[in-house]
PDB file of C-alpha atoms and ligand atoms in Angstrom:
ATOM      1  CA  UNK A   2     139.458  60.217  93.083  1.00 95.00           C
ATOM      2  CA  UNK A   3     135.645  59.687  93.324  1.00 98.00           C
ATOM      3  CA  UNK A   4     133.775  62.369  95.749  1.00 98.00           C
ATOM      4  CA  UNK A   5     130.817  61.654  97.429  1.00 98.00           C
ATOM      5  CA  UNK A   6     128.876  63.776  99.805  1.00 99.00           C
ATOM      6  CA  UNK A   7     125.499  63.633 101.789  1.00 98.00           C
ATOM      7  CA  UNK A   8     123.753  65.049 104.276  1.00 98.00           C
ATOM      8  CA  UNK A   9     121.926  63.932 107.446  1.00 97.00           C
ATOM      9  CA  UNK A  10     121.659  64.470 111.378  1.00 97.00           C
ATOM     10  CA  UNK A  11     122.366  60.630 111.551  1.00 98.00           C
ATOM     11  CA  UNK A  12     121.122  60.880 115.359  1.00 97.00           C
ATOM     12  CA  UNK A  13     120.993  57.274 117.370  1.00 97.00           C
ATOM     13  CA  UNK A  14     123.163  55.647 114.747  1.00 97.00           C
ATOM     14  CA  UNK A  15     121.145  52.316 113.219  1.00 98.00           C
ATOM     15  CA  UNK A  16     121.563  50.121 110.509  1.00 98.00           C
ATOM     16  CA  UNK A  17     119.642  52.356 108.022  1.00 98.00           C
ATOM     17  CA  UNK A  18     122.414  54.546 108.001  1.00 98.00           C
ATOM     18  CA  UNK A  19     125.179  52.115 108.284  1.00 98.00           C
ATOM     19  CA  UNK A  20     123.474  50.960 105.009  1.00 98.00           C
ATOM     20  CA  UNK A  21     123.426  54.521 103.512  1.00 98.00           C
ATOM     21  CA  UNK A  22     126.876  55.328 103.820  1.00 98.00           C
ATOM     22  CA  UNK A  23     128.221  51.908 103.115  1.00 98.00           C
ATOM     23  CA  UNK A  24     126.464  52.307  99.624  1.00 98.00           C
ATOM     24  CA  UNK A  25     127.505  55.884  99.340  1.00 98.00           C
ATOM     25  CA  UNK A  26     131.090  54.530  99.860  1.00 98.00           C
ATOM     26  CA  UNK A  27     130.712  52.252  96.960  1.00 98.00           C
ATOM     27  CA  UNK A  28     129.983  54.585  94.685  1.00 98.00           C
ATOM     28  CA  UNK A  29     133.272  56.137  95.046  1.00 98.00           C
ATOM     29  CA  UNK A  30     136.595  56.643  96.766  1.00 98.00           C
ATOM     30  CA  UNK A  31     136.160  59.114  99.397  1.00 98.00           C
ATOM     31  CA  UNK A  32     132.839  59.947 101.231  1.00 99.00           C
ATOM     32  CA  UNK A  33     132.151  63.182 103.009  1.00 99.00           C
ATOM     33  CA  UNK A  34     129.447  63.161 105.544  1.00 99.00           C
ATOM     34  CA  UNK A  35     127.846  66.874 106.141  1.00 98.00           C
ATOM     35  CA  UNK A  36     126.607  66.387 109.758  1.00 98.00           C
ATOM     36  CA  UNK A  37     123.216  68.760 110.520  1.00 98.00           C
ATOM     37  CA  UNK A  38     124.434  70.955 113.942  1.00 98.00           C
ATOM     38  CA  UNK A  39     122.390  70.876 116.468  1.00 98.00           C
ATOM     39  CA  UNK A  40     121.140  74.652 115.863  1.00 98.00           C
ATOM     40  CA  UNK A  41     120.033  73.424 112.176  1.00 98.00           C
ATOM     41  CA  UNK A  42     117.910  70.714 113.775  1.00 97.00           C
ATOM     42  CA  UNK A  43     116.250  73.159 115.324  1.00 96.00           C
ATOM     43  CA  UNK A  44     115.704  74.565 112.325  1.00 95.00           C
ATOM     44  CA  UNK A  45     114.856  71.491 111.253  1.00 90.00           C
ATOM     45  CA  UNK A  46     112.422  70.727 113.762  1.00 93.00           C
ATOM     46  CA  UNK A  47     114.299  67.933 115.098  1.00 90.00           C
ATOM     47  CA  UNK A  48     115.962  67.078 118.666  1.00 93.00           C
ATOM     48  CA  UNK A  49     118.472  65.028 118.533  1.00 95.00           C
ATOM     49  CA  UNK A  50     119.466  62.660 121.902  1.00 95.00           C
ATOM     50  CA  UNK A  51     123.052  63.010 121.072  1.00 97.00           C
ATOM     51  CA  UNK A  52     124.518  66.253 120.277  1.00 98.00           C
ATOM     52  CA  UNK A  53     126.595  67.120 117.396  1.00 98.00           C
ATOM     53  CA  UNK A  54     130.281  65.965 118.729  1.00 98.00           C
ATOM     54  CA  UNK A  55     128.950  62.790 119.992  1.00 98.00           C
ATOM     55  CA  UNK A  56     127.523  61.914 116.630  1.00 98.00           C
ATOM     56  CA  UNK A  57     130.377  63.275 114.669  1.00 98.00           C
ATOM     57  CA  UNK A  58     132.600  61.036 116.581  1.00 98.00           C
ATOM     58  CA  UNK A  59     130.346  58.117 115.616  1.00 98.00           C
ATOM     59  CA  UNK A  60     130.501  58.827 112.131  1.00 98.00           C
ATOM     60  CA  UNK A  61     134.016  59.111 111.696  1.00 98.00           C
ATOM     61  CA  UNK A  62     134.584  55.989 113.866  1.00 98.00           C
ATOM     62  CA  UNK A  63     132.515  54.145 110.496  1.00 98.00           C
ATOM     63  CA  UNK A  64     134.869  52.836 107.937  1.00 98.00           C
ATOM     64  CA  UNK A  65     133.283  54.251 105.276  1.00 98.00           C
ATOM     65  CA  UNK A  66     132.992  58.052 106.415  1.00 98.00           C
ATOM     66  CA  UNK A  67     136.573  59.523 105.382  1.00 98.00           C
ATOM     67  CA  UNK A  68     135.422  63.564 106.559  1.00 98.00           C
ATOM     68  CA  UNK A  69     132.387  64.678 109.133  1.00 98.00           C
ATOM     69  CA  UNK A  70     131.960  68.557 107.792  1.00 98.00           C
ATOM     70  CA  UNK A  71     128.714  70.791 109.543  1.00 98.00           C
ATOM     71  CA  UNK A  72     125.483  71.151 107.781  1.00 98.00           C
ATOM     72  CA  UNK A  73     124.511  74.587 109.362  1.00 98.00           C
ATOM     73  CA  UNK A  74     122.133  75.526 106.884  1.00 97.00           C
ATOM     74  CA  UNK A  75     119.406  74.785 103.472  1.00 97.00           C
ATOM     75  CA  UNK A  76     122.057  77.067 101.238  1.00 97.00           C
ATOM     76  CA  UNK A  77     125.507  75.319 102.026  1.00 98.00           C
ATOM     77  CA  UNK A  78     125.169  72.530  99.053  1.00 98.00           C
ATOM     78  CA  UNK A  79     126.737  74.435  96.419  1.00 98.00           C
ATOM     79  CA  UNK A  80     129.304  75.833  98.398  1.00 98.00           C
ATOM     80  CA  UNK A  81     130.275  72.236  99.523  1.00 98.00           C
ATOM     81  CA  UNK A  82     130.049  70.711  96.476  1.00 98.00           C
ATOM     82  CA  UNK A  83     132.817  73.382  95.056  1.00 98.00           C
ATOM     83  CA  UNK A  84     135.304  73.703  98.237  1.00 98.00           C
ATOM     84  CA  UNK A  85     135.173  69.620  98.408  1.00 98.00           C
ATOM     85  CA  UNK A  86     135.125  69.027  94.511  1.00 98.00           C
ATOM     86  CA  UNK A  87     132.416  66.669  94.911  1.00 98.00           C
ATOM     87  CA  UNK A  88     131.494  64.504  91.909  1.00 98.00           C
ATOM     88  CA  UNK A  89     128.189  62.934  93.388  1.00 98.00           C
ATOM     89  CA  UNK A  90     125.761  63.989  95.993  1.00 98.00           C
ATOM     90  CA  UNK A  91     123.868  60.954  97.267  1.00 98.00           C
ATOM     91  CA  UNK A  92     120.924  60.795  99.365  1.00 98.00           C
ATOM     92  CA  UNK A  93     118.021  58.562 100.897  1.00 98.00           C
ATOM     93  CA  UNK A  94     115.233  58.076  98.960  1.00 98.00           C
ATOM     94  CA  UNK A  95     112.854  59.929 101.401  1.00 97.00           C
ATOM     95  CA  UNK A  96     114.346  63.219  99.518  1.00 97.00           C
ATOM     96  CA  UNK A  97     113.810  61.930  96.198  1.00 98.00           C
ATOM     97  CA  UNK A  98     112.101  65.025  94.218  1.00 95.00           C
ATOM     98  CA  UNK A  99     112.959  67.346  97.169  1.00 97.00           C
ATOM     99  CA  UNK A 100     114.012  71.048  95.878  1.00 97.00           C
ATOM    100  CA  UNK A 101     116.244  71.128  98.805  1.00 97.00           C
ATOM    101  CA  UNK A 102     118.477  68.824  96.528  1.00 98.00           C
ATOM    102  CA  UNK A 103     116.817  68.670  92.558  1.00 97.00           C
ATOM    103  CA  UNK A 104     118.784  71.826  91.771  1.00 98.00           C
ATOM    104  CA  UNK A 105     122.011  70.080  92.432  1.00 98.00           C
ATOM    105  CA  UNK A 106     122.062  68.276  88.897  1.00 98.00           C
ATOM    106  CA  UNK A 107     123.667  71.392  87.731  1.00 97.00           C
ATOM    107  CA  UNK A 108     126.592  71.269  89.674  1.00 98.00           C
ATOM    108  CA  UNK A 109     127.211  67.425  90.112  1.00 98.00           C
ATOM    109  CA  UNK A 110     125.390  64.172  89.824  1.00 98.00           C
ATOM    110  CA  UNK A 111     122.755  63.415  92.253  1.00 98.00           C
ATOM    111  CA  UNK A 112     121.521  60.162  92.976  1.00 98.00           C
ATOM    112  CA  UNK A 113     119.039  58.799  95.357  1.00 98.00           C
ATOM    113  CA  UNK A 114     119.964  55.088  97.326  1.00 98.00           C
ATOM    114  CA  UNK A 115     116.393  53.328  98.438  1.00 98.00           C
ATOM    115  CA  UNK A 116     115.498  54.292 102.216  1.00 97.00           C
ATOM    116  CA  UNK A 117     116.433  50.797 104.613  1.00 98.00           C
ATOM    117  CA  UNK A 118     112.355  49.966 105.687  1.00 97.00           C
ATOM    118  CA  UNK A 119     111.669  48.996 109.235  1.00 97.00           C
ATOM    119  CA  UNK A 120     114.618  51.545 110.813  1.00 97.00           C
ATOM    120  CA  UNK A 121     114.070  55.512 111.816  1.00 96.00           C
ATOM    121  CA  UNK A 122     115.502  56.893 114.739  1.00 94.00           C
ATOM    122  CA  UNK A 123     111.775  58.016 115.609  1.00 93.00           C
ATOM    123  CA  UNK A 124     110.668  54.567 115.788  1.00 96.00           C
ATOM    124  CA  UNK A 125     113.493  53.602 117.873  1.00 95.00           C
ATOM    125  CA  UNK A 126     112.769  56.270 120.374  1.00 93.00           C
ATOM    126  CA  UNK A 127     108.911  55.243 120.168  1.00 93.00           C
ATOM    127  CA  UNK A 128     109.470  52.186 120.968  1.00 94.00           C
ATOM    128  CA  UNK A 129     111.679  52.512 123.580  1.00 92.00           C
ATOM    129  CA  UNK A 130     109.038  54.965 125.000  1.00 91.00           C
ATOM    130  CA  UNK A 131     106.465  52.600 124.992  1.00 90.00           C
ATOM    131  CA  UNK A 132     108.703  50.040 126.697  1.00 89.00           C
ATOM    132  CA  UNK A 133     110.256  51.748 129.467  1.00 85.00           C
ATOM    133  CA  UNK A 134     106.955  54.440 130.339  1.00 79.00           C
ATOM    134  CA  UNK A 135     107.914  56.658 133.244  1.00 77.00           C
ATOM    135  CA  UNK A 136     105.866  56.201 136.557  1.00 74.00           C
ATOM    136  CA  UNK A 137     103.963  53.514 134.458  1.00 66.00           C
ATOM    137  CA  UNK A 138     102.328  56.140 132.052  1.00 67.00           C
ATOM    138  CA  UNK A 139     102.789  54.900 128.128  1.00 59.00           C
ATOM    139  CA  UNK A 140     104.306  57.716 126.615  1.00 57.00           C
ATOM    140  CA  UNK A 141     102.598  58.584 123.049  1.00 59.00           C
ATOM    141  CA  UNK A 142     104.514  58.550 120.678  1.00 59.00           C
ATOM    142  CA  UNK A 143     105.601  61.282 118.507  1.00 60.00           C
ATOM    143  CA  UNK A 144     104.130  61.781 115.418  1.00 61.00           C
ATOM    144  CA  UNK A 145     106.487  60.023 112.790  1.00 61.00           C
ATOM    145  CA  UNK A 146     108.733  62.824 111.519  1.00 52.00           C
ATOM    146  CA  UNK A 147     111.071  60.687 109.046  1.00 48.00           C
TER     147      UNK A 147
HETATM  148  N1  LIG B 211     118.140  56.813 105.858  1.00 91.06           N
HETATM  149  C1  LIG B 211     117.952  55.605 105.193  1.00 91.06           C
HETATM  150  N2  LIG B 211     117.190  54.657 105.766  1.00 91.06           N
HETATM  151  C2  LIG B 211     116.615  54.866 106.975  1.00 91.06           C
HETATM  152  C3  LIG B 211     116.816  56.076 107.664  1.00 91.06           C
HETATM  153  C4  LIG B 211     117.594  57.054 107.075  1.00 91.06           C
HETATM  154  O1  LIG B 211     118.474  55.395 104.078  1.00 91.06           O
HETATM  155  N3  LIG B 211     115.831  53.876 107.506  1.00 91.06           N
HETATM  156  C5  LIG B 211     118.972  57.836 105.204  1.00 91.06           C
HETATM  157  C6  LIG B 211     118.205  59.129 104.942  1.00 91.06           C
HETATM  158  O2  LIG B 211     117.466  59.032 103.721  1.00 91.06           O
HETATM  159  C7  LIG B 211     119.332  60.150 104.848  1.00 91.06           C
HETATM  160  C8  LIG B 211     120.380  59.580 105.828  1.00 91.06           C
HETATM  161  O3  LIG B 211     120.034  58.202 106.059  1.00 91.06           O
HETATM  162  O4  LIG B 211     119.882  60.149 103.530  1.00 91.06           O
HETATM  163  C9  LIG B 211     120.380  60.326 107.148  1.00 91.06           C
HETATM  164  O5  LIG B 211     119.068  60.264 107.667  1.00 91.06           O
HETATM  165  P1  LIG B 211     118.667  61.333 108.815  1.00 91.06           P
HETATM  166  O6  LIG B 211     119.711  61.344 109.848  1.00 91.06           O
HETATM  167  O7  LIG B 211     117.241  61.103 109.178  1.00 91.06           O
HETATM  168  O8  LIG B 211     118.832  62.699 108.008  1.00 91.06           O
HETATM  169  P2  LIG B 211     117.697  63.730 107.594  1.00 91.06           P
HETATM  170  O9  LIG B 211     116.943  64.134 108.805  1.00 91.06           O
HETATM  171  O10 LIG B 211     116.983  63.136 106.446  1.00 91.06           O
HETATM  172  O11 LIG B 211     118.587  65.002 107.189  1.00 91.06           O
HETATM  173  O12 LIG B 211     119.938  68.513 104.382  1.00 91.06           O
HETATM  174  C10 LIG B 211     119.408  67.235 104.445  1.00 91.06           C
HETATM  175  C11 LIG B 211     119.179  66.797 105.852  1.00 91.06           C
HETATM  176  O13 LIG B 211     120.254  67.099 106.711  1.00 91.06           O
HETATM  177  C12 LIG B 211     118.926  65.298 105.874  1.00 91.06           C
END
């Protein structure tokens, strides 16, 4: 059996990352999703609208997520990789190069799918901003952070 992990706060579900894991899938048998808490955003820098159950349960309502596990921290990967006996760690091509992942290649394969253009889930909150401003002020948007 064919193990396949990645990472990702996967806030405001879109296509993007229907398209991610659905590729991820194919690559093997079983596909573990490690879902960023809502203290790592922080840590991160990012705010998620839903919180970390709420997207967990969205995940593992997708036919091609088979485990949600929590991405707490930067130093987890290795640790994963060995309790889950992961054989590929597969990512979005936005971390292409990124140390946060290069080192991996000694521990499994690592392989990057191409990012799904025209789909963020700071673009969709943008937008929405602009469309719905509150007491008829346009919101600016944030700057984009994906
Ligand atoms: N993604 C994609 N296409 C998009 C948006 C996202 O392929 N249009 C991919 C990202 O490259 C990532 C996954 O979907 O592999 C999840 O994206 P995010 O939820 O934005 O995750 P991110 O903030 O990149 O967190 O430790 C790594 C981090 O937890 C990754």
């Amino acid at each position: 059996m064919k193990r396949i992990l990645t990472y990702g706060t996967f806030d405001l579900l879109h296509y993007g990352h229907i398209r991610l894991l659905k590729r991820a899938k194919a690559l093997g048998d079983y596909l573990i999703v490690a879902l960023s808490t809502d203290e790592f955003n922080e840590l991160k820098g990012k705010k998620s609208y839903h919180n970390y159950e709420t997207r967990k349960k969205m995940l593992e309502a997708i036919r091609y997520v088979d485990l949600v596990i929590p991405e707490e921290n930067w130093e987890q990967k290795i640790s994963d990789i060995q309790k889950y006996e992961v054989d590929v760690v597969v990512m979005g091509s936005d971390w292409a190069g990124s140390d946060k992942f290069s080192y991996l290649t000694k521990y499994c394969e690592l392989i990057y799918l191409d990012r799904t253009e025209g789909i963020s889930t700071t673009k969709i909150k943008n937008e929405l901003r602009l469309q719905n401003p509150i007491n008829g002020v346009d919101q600016l948007p944030e700057p984009e952070s994906e």
